[in-house]
Amino acid sequence: MDKGKGVMGSGGRRWGVDFSDNSTSRDIPDPPGFSRASLDQDDSTLSRQKKDAESNWKAQKAWEVAQAPLKNLLMMGFMMWMAGSTVHLFSIGITFSALWQPISALQSVGKIFEPYKDNKVELLGPKLLFIALNLGGLALGVWKLNSLGLLPTHTSDWVSSLSPAQEVEFSGGGLNLG
């Protein structure tokens, strides 16, 4: 027996299919889930379905991108809580990171949603949610700056920039402003 050749019976190959027969016999039933009608659909219907599916996918991804700052907001809040309320290098670094990330994200809203632009996809809702969540992150960073005492919110923080008060002298029962 030659190497690489199968066992052949007397009548040729035992298992073989002749693909040269082009007749379509209807005596074999279609397998479950197969429909000949799907083969007969025109190309415009298929292309429209593909475009609709792509638009739905783009809308879904745009909403996922819009909700991404929420995860960042929760993580940054936890990191700020872990940093404590004392002023040291780590807490200042975390706080400025919490301020920088939303600012840079707000500056690039157009670039972030560029891949999802389509005539059928409405991006106003996802963009507004993205902006609102980033503004929430910015507010969290400002709150942390205030809790660290790094925001000038009291009068004593501005004393050095105030002009000196006028001197009041009392002389001889009268009031002289000098």
JSON list of C-alpha atoms in Angstrom, two decimals:
[
{"chain": "A", "resi": 1, "resn": "MET", "atom": "CA", "xyz": [0.00, 0.00, 0.00]},
{"chain": "A", "resi": 2, "resn": "ASP", "atom": "CA", "xyz": [1.37, 3.40, -0.98]},
{"chain": "A", "resi": 3, "resn": "LYS", "atom": "CA", "xyz": [1.94, 5.92, 1.68]},
{"chain": "A", "resi": 4, "resn": "GLY", "atom": "CA", "xyz": [-0.70, 8.66, 1.80]},
{"chain": "A", "resi": 5, "resn": "LYS", "atom": "CA", "xyz": [-3.37, 6.83, -0.19]},
{"chain": "A", "resi": 6, "resn": "GLY", "atom": "CA", "xyz": [-6.56, 5.58, 1.39]},
{"chain": "A", "resi": 7, "resn": "VAL", "atom": "CA", "xyz": [-8.05, 2.16, 1.11]},
{"chain": "A", "resi": 8, "resn": "MET", "atom": "CA", "xyz": [-9.96, 1.89, -2.11]},
{"chain": "A", "resi": 9, "resn": "GLY", "atom": "CA", "xyz": [-12.66, -0.60, -2.73]},
{"chain": "A", "resi": 10, "resn": "SER", "atom": "CA", "xyz": [-13.33, -2.27, -5.99]},
{"chain": "A", "resi": 11, "resn": "GLY", "atom": "CA", "xyz": [-15.84, 0.36, -7.11]},
{"chain": "A", "resi": 12, "resn": "GLY", "atom": "CA", "xyz": [-13.66, 3.43, -6.52]},
{"chain": "A", "resi": 13, "resn": "ARG", "atom": "CA", "xyz": [-13.99, 5.67, -3.49]},
{"chain": "A", "resi": 14, "resn": "ARG", "atom": "CA", "xyz": [-16.40, 4.63, -0.81]},
{"chain": "A", "resi": 15, "resn": "TRP", "atom": "CA", "xyz": [-17.30, 8.13, 0.32]},
{"chain": "A", "resi": 16, "resn": "GLY", "atom": "CA", "xyz": [-17.40, 10.66, -2.43]},
{"chain": "A", "resi": 17, "resn": "VAL", "atom": "CA", "xyz": [-19.60, 13.51, -3.59]},
{"chain": "A", "resi": 18, "resn": "ASP", "atom": "CA", "xyz": [-19.94, 14.46, -7.19]},
{"chain": "A", "resi": 19, "resn": "PHE", "atom": "CA", "xyz": [-20.05, 18.28, -7.30]},
{"chain": "A", "resi": 20, "resn": "SER", "atom": "CA", "xyz": [-20.39, 18.40, -11.05]},
{"chain": "A", "resi": 21, "resn": "ASP", "atom": "CA", "xyz": [-24.13, 17.70, -10.78]},
{"chain": "A", "resi": 22, "resn": "ASN", "atom": "CA", "xyz": [-25.72, 21.18, -10.75]},
{"chain": "A", "resi": 23, "resn": "SER", "atom": "CA", "xyz": [-29.32, 20.08, -10.38]},
{"chain": "A", "resi": 24, "resn": "THR", "atom": "CA", "xyz": [-31.03, 21.47, -7.32]},
{"chain": "A", "resi": 25, "resn": "SER", "atom": "CA", "xyz": [-33.05, 18.70, -5.86]},
{"chain": "A", "resi": 26, "resn": "ARG", "atom": "CA", "xyz": [-35.88, 19.70, -3.55]},
{"chain": "A", "resi": 27, "resn": "ASP", "atom": "CA", "xyz": [-36.25, 16.21, -2.14]},
{"chain": "A", "resi": 28, "resn": "ILE", "atom": "CA", "xyz": [-33.80, 16.98, 0.67]},
{"chain": "A", "resi": 29, "resn": "PRO", "atom": "CA", "xyz": [-35.43, 19.17, 3.34]},
{"chain": "A", "resi": 30, "resn": "ASP", "atom": "CA", "xyz": [-33.72, 22.39, 4.44]},
{"chain": "A", "resi": 31, "resn": "PRO", "atom": "CA", "xyz": [-31.95, 22.18, 7.79]},
{"chain": "A", "resi": 32, "resn": "PRO", "atom": "CA", "xyz": [-33.61, 23.86, 10.81]},
{"chain": "A", "resi": 33, "resn": "GLY", "atom": "CA", "xyz": [-33.05, 27.61, 10.85]},
{"chain": "A", "resi": 34, "resn": "PHE", "atom": "CA", "xyz": [-32.28, 27.86, 7.15]},
{"chain": "A", "resi": 35, "resn": "SER", "atom": "CA", "xyz": [-34.57, 29.91, 4.96]},
{"chain": "A", "resi": 36, "resn": "ARG", "atom": "CA", "xyz": [-34.35, 30.18, 1.20]},
{"chain": "A", "resi": 37, "resn": "ALA", "atom": "CA", "xyz": [-36.16, 33.51, 1.43]},
{"chain": "A", "resi": 38, "resn": "SER", "atom": "CA", "xyz": [-33.09, 35.06, 3.04]},
{"chain": "A", "resi": 39, "resn": "LEU", "atom": "CA", "xyz": [-31.10, 34.17, -0.06]},
{"chain": "A", "resi": 40, "resn": "ASP", "atom": "CA", "xyz": [-33.63, 35.90, -2.29]},
{"chain": "A", "resi": 41, "resn": "GLN", "atom": "CA", "xyz": [-33.57, 39.26, -0.50]},
{"chain": "A", "resi": 42, "resn": "ASP", "atom": "CA", "xyz": [-32.23, 42.10, -2.57]},
{"chain": "A", "resi": 43, "resn": "ASP", "atom": "CA", "xyz": [-28.96, 43.82, -1.75]},
{"chain": "A", "resi": 44, "resn": "SER", "atom": "CA", "xyz": [-30.59, 47.12, -0.77]},
{"chain": "A", "resi": 45, "resn": "THR", "atom": "CA", "xyz": [-32.42, 45.46, 2.11]},
{"chain": "A", "resi": 46, "resn": "LEU", "atom": "CA", "xyz": [-29.22, 43.86, 3.34]},
{"chain": "A", "resi": 47, "resn": "SER", "atom": "CA", "xyz": [-27.24, 47.08, 3.07]},
{"chain": "A", "resi": 48, "resn": "ARG", "atom": "CA", "xyz": [-30.00, 48.99, 4.89]},
{"chain": "A", "resi": 49, "resn": "GLN", "atom": "CA", "xyz": [-29.99, 46.40, 7.66]},
{"chain": "A", "resi": 50, "resn": "LYS", "atom": "CA", "xyz": [-26.20, 46.66, 7.93]},
{"chain": "A", "resi": 51, "resn": "LYS", "atom": "CA", "xyz": [-26.39, 50.46, 8.14]},
{"chain": "A", "resi": 52, "resn": "ASP", "atom": "CA", "xyz": [-29.11, 50.26, 10.79]},
{"chain": "A", "resi": 53, "resn": "ALA", "atom": "CA", "xyz": [-27.06, 47.76, 12.79]},
{"chain": "A", "resi": 54, "resn": "GLU", "atom": "CA", "xyz": [-23.99, 49.99, 12.49]},
{"chain": "A", "resi": 55, "resn": "SER", "atom": "CA", "xyz": [-25.99, 53.04, 13.61]},
{"chain": "A", "resi": 56, "resn": "ASN", "atom": "CA", "xyz": [-27.35, 51.13, 16.59]},
{"chain": "A", "resi": 57, "resn": "TRP", "atom": "CA", "xyz": [-23.83, 50.01, 17.48]},
{"chain": "A", "resi": 58, "resn": "LYS", "atom": "CA", "xyz": [-22.51, 53.58, 17.22]},
{"chain": "A", "resi": 59, "resn": "ALA", "atom": "CA", "xyz": [-25.32, 54.89, 19.44]},
{"chain": "A", "resi": 60, "resn": "GLN", "atom": "CA", "xyz": [-24.65, 52.19, 22.02]},
{"chain": "A", "resi": 61, "resn": "LYS", "atom": "CA", "xyz": [-20.90, 52.90, 22.05]},
{"chain": "A", "resi": 62, "resn": "ALA", "atom": "CA", "xyz": [-21.53, 56.65, 22.32]},
{"chain": "A", "resi": 63, "resn": "TRP", "atom": "CA", "xyz": [-23.60, 56.07, 25.47]},
{"chain": "A", "resi": 64, "resn": "GLU", "atom": "CA", "xyz": [-20.86, 53.82, 26.88]},
{"chain": "A", "resi": 65, "resn": "VAL", "atom": "CA", "xyz": [-18.26, 56.53, 26.27]},
{"chain": "A", "resi": 66, "resn": "ALA", "atom": "CA", "xyz": [-20.59, 59.10, 27.86]},
{"chain": "A", "resi": 67, "resn": "GLN", "atom": "CA", "xyz": [-20.93, 56.99, 31.01]},
{"chain": "A", "resi": 68, "resn": "ALA", "atom": "CA", "xyz": [-17.19, 56.34, 31.37]},
{"chain": "A", "resi": 69, "resn": "PRO", "atom": "CA", "xyz": [-16.51, 59.44, 33.54]},
{"chain": "A", "resi": 70, "resn": "LEU", "atom": "CA", "xyz": [-18.79, 57.97, 36.22]},
{"chain": "A", "resi": 71, "resn": "LYS", "atom": "CA", "xyz": [-16.28, 55.19, 36.85]},
{"chain": "A", "resi": 72, "resn": "ASN", "atom": "CA", "xyz": [-13.49, 57.76, 36.99]},
{"chain": "A", "resi": 73, "resn": "LEU", "atom": "CA", "xyz": [-15.56, 59.91, 39.36]},
{"chain": "A", "resi": 74, "resn": "LEU", "atom": "CA", "xyz": [-16.07, 57.03, 41.80]},
{"chain": "A", "resi": 75, "resn": "MET", "atom": "CA", "xyz": [-12.43, 55.97, 41.64]},
{"chain": "A", "resi": 76, "resn": "MET", "atom": "CA", "xyz": [-11.18, 59.52, 42.15]},
{"chain": "A", "resi": 77, "resn": "GLY", "atom": "CA", "xyz": [-13.55, 60.05, 45.08]},
{"chain": "A", "resi": 78, "resn": "PHE", "atom": "CA", "xyz": [-12.21, 56.91, 46.75]},
{"chain": "A", "resi": 79, "resn": "MET", "atom": "CA", "xyz": [-8.62, 58.00, 46.15]},
{"chain": "A", "resi": 80, "resn": "MET", "atom": "CA", "xyz": [-9.33, 61.43, 47.62]},
{"chain": "A", "resi": 81, "resn": "TRP", "atom": "CA", "xyz": [-10.92, 59.85, 50.66]},
{"chain": "A", "resi": 82, "resn": "MET", "atom": "CA", "xyz": [-7.86, 57.62, 51.09]},
{"chain": "A", "resi": 83, "resn": "ALA", "atom": "CA", "xyz": [-5.53, 60.63, 50.75]},
{"chain": "A", "resi": 84, "resn": "GLY", "atom": "CA", "xyz": [-7.03, 62.20, 53.88]},
{"chain": "A", "resi": 85, "resn": "SER", "atom": "CA", "xyz": [-7.59, 65.82, 54.78]},
{"chain": "A", "resi": 86, "resn": "THR", "atom": "CA", "xyz": [-4.04, 66.89, 55.53]},
{"chain": "A", "resi": 87, "resn": "VAL", "atom": "CA", "xyz": [-1.96, 68.85, 53.07]},
{"chain": "A", "resi": 88, "resn": "HIS", "atom": "CA", "xyz": [0.87, 66.69, 51.80]},
{"chain": "A", "resi": 89, "resn": "LEU", "atom": "CA", "xyz": [2.30, 65.78, 48.42]},
{"chain": "A", "resi": 90, "resn": "PHE", "atom": "CA", "xyz": [0.06, 62.77, 47.76]},
{"chain": "A", "resi": 91, "resn": "SER", "atom": "CA", "xyz": [-3.22, 64.55, 48.56]},
{"chain": "A", "resi": 92, "resn": "ILE", "atom": "CA", "xyz": [-2.25, 67.58, 46.48]},
{"chain": "A", "resi": 93, "resn": "GLY", "atom": "CA", "xyz": [-1.23, 65.35, 43.55]},
{"chain": "A", "resi": 94, "resn": "ILE", "atom": "CA", "xyz": [-4.51, 63.41, 43.69]},
{"chain": "A", "resi": 95, "resn": "THR", "atom": "CA", "xyz": [-6.51, 66.65, 43.93]},
{"chain": "A", "resi": 96, "resn": "PHE", "atom": "CA", "xyz": [-4.83, 68.28, 40.95]},
{"chain": "A", "resi": 97, "resn": "SER", "atom": "CA", "xyz": [-5.22, 65.06, 38.99]},
{"chain": "A", "resi": 98, "resn": "ALA", "atom": "CA", "xyz": [-8.94, 65.15, 39.85]},
{"chain": "A", "resi": 99, "resn": "LEU", "atom": "CA", "xyz": [-9.07, 68.70, 38.47]},
{"chain": "A", "resi": 100, "resn": "TRP", "atom": "CA", "xyz": [-6.96, 68.08, 35.37]},
{"chain": "A", "resi": 101, "resn": "GLN", "atom": "CA", "xyz": [-8.73, 64.98, 34.04]},
{"chain": "A", "resi": 102, "resn": "PRO", "atom": "CA", "xyz": [-12.21, 66.59, 33.71]},
{"chain": "A", "resi": 103, "resn": "ILE", "atom": "CA", "xyz": [-10.77, 69.79, 32.25]},
{"chain": "A", "resi": 104, "resn": "SER", "atom": "CA", "xyz": [-8.86, 67.90, 29.56]},
{"chain": "A", "resi": 105, "resn": "ALA", "atom": "CA", "xyz": [-11.89, 65.70, 28.86]},
{"chain": "A", "resi": 106, "resn": "LEU", "atom": "CA", "xyz": [-14.15, 68.75, 28.49]},
{"chain": "A", "resi": 107, "resn": "GLN", "atom": "CA", "xyz": [-11.70, 70.29, 26.03]},
{"chain": "A", "resi": 108, "resn": "SER", "atom": "CA", "xyz": [-11.80, 67.21, 23.80]},
{"chain": "A", "resi": 109, "resn": "VAL", "atom": "CA", "xyz": [-15.52, 66.36, 23.73]},
{"chain": "A", "resi": 110, "resn": "GLY", "atom": "CA", "xyz": [-15.63, 66.74, 19.95]},
{"chain": "A", "resi": 111, "resn": "LYS", "atom": "CA", "xyz": [-12.66, 64.42, 19.40]},
{"chain": "A", "resi": 112, "resn": "ILE", "atom": "CA", "xyz": [-14.01, 61.81, 21.80]},
{"chain": "A", "resi": 113, "resn": "PHE", "atom": "CA", "xyz": [-17.36, 61.52, 20.00]},
{"chain": "A", "resi": 114, "resn": "GLU", "atom": "CA", "xyz": [-15.95, 61.88, 16.46]},
{"chain": "A", "resi": 115, "resn": "PRO", "atom": "CA", "xyz": [-15.95, 58.11, 15.68]},
{"chain": "A", "resi": 116, "resn": "TYR", "atom": "CA", "xyz": [-19.66, 57.90, 16.48]},
{"chain": "A", "resi": 117, "resn": "LYS", "atom": "CA", "xyz": [-20.85, 60.69, 14.16]},
{"chain": "A", "resi": 118, "resn": "ASP", "atom": "CA", "xyz": [-23.56, 59.51, 11.83]},
{"chain": "A", "resi": 119, "resn": "ASN", "atom": "CA", "xyz": [-26.69, 61.03, 10.33]},
{"chain": "A", "resi": 120, "resn": "LYS", "atom": "CA", "xyz": [-28.81, 58.45, 12.15]},
{"chain": "A", "resi": 121, "resn": "VAL", "atom": "CA", "xyz": [-27.06, 58.70, 15.54]},
{"chain": "A", "resi": 122, "resn": "GLU", "atom": "CA", "xyz": [-28.11, 61.49, 17.91]},
{"chain": "A", "resi": 123, "resn": "LEU", "atom": "CA", "xyz": [-25.06, 62.51, 19.98]},
{"chain": "A", "resi": 124, "resn": "LEU", "atom": "CA", "xyz": [-26.56, 65.39, 21.96]},
{"chain": "A", "resi": 125, "resn": "GLY", "atom": "CA", "xyz": [-27.70, 63.20, 24.88]},
{"chain": "A", "resi": 126, "resn": "PRO", "atom": "CA", "xyz": [-24.41, 61.32, 25.27]},
{"chain": "A", "resi": 127, "resn": "LYS", "atom": "CA", "xyz": [-22.43, 64.56, 24.99]},
{"chain": "A", "resi": 128, "resn": "LEU", "atom": "CA", "xyz": [-24.56, 66.28, 27.65]},
{"chain": "A", "resi": 129, "resn": "LEU", "atom": "CA", "xyz": [-24.16, 63.31, 30.00]},
{"chain": "A", "resi": 130, "resn": "PHE", "atom": "CA", "xyz": [-20.40, 63.27, 29.37]},
{"chain": "A", "resi": 131, "resn": "ILE", "atom": "CA", "xyz": [-20.15, 66.99, 30.12]},
{"chain": "A", "resi": 132, "resn": "ALA", "atom": "CA", "xyz": [-22.32, 66.70, 33.25]},
{"chain": "A", "resi": 133, "resn": "LEU", "atom": "CA", "xyz": [-20.27, 63.84, 34.68]},
{"chain": "A", "resi": 134, "resn": "ASN", "atom": "CA", "xyz": [-17.01, 65.67, 33.99]},
{"chain": "A", "resi": 135, "resn": "LEU", "atom": "CA", "xyz": [-18.39, 68.80, 35.66]},
{"chain": "A", "resi": 136, "resn": "GLY", "atom": "CA", "xyz": [-19.23, 66.58, 38.63]},
{"chain": "A", "resi": 137, "resn": "GLY", "atom": "CA", "xyz": [-15.61, 65.41, 38.67]},
{"chain": "A", "resi": 138, "resn": "LEU", "atom": "CA", "xyz": [-14.45, 69.01, 38.54]},
{"chain": "A", "resi": 139, "resn": "ALA", "atom": "CA", "xyz": [-16.76, 69.88, 41.46]},
{"chain": "A", "resi": 140, "resn": "LEU", "atom": "CA", "xyz": [-15.31, 66.95, 43.42]},
{"chain": "A", "resi": 141, "resn": "GLY", "atom": "CA", "xyz": [-11.80, 68.30, 42.87]},
{"chain": "A", "resi": 142, "resn": "VAL", "atom": "CA", "xyz": [-12.81, 71.82, 43.93]},
{"chain": "A", "resi": 143, "resn": "TRP", "atom": "CA", "xyz": [-14.50, 70.39, 47.04]},
{"chain": "A", "resi": 144, "resn": "LYS", "atom": "CA", "xyz": [-11.28, 68.56, 47.93]},
{"chain": "A", "resi": 145, "resn": "LEU", "atom": "CA", "xyz": [-9.26, 71.75, 47.45]},
{"chain": "A", "resi": 146, "resn": "ASN", "atom": "CA", "xyz": [-11.66, 73.50, 49.82]},
{"chain": "A", "resi": 147, "resn": "SER", "atom": "CA", "xyz": [-11.49, 70.70, 52.40]},
{"chain": "A", "resi": 148, "resn": "LEU", "atom": "CA", "xyz": [-7.69, 70.91, 52.30]},
{"chain": "A", "resi": 149, "resn": "GLY", "atom": "CA", "xyz": [-7.93, 74.63, 52.92]},
{"chain": "A", "resi": 150, "resn": "LEU", "atom": "CA", "xyz": [-6.27, 75.55, 49.65]},
{"chain": "A", "resi": 151, "resn": "LEU", "atom": "CA", "xyz": [-9.09, 77.75, 48.33]},
{"chain": "A", "resi": 152, "resn": "PRO", "atom": "CA", "xyz": [-9.17, 81.37, 49.49]},
{"chain": "A", "resi": 153, "resn": "THR", "atom": "CA", "xyz": [-12.72, 81.40, 50.90]},
{"chain": "A", "resi": 154, "resn": "HIS", "atom": "CA", "xyz": [-12.27, 83.44, 54.10]},
{"chain": "A", "resi": 155, "resn": "THR", "atom": "CA", "xyz": [-11.56, 87.12, 54.59]},
{"chain": "A", "resi": 156, "resn": "SER", "atom": "CA", "xyz": [-8.28, 86.31, 56.27]},
{"chain": "A", "resi": 157, "resn": "ASP", "atom": "CA", "xyz": [-7.09, 84.75, 53.01]},
{"chain": "A", "resi": 158, "resn": "TRP", "atom": "CA", "xyz": [-7.40, 88.14, 51.28]},
{"chain": "A", "resi": 159, "resn": "VAL", "atom": "CA", "xyz": [-5.99, 90.41, 54.04]},
{"chain": "A", "resi": 160, "resn": "SER", "atom": "CA", "xyz": [-2.69, 90.93, 52.26]},
{"chain": "A", "resi": 161, "resn": "SER", "atom": "CA", "xyz": [-4.46, 92.34, 49.20]},
{"chain": "A", "resi": 162, "resn": "LEU", "atom": "CA", "xyz": [-6.69, 94.80, 51.13]},
{"chain": "A", "resi": 163, "resn": "SER", "atom": "CA", "xyz": [-5.64, 98.40, 51.53]},
{"chain": "A", "resi": 164, "resn": "PRO", "atom": "CA", "xyz": [-4.78, 99.47, 55.06]},
{"chain": "A", "resi": 165, "resn": "ALA", "atom": "CA", "xyz": [-7.61, 101.02, 57.05]},
{"chain": "A", "resi": 166, "resn": "GLN", "atom": "CA", "xyz": [-7.57, 104.76, 57.70]},
{"chain": "A", "resi": 167, "resn": "GLU", "atom": "CA", "xyz": [-6.21, 105.86, 61.02]},
{"chain": "A", "resi": 168, "resn": "VAL", "atom": "CA", "xyz": [-8.70, 107.39, 63.41]},
{"chain": "A", "resi": 169, "resn": "GLU", "atom": "CA", "xyz": [-7.46, 109.93, 65.97]},
{"chain": "A", "resi": 170, "resn": "PHE", "atom": "CA", "xyz": [-9.32, 111.32, 68.88]},
{"chain": "A", "resi": 171, "resn": "SER", "atom": "CA", "xyz": [-8.20, 114.81, 69.77]},
{"chain": "A", "resi": 172, "resn": "GLY", "atom": "CA", "xyz": [-9.98, 117.23, 72.02]},
{"chain": "A", "resi": 173, "resn": "GLY", "atom": "CA", "xyz": [-13.41, 115.74, 71.86]},
{"chain": "A", "resi": 174, "resn": "GLY", "atom": "CA", "xyz": [-13.51, 115.75, 68.09]},
{"chain": "A", "resi": 175, "resn": "LEU", "atom": "CA", "xyz": [-12.90, 113.11, 65.52]},
{"chain": "A", "resi": 176, "resn": "ASN", "atom": "CA", "xyz": [-10.06, 113.71, 63.07]},
{"chain": "A", "resi": 177, "resn": "LEU", "atom": "CA", "xyz": [-9.54, 111.39, 60.18]},
{"chain": "A", "resi": 178, "resn": "GLY", "atom": "CA", "xyz": [-5.96, 111.53, 59.05]}
]
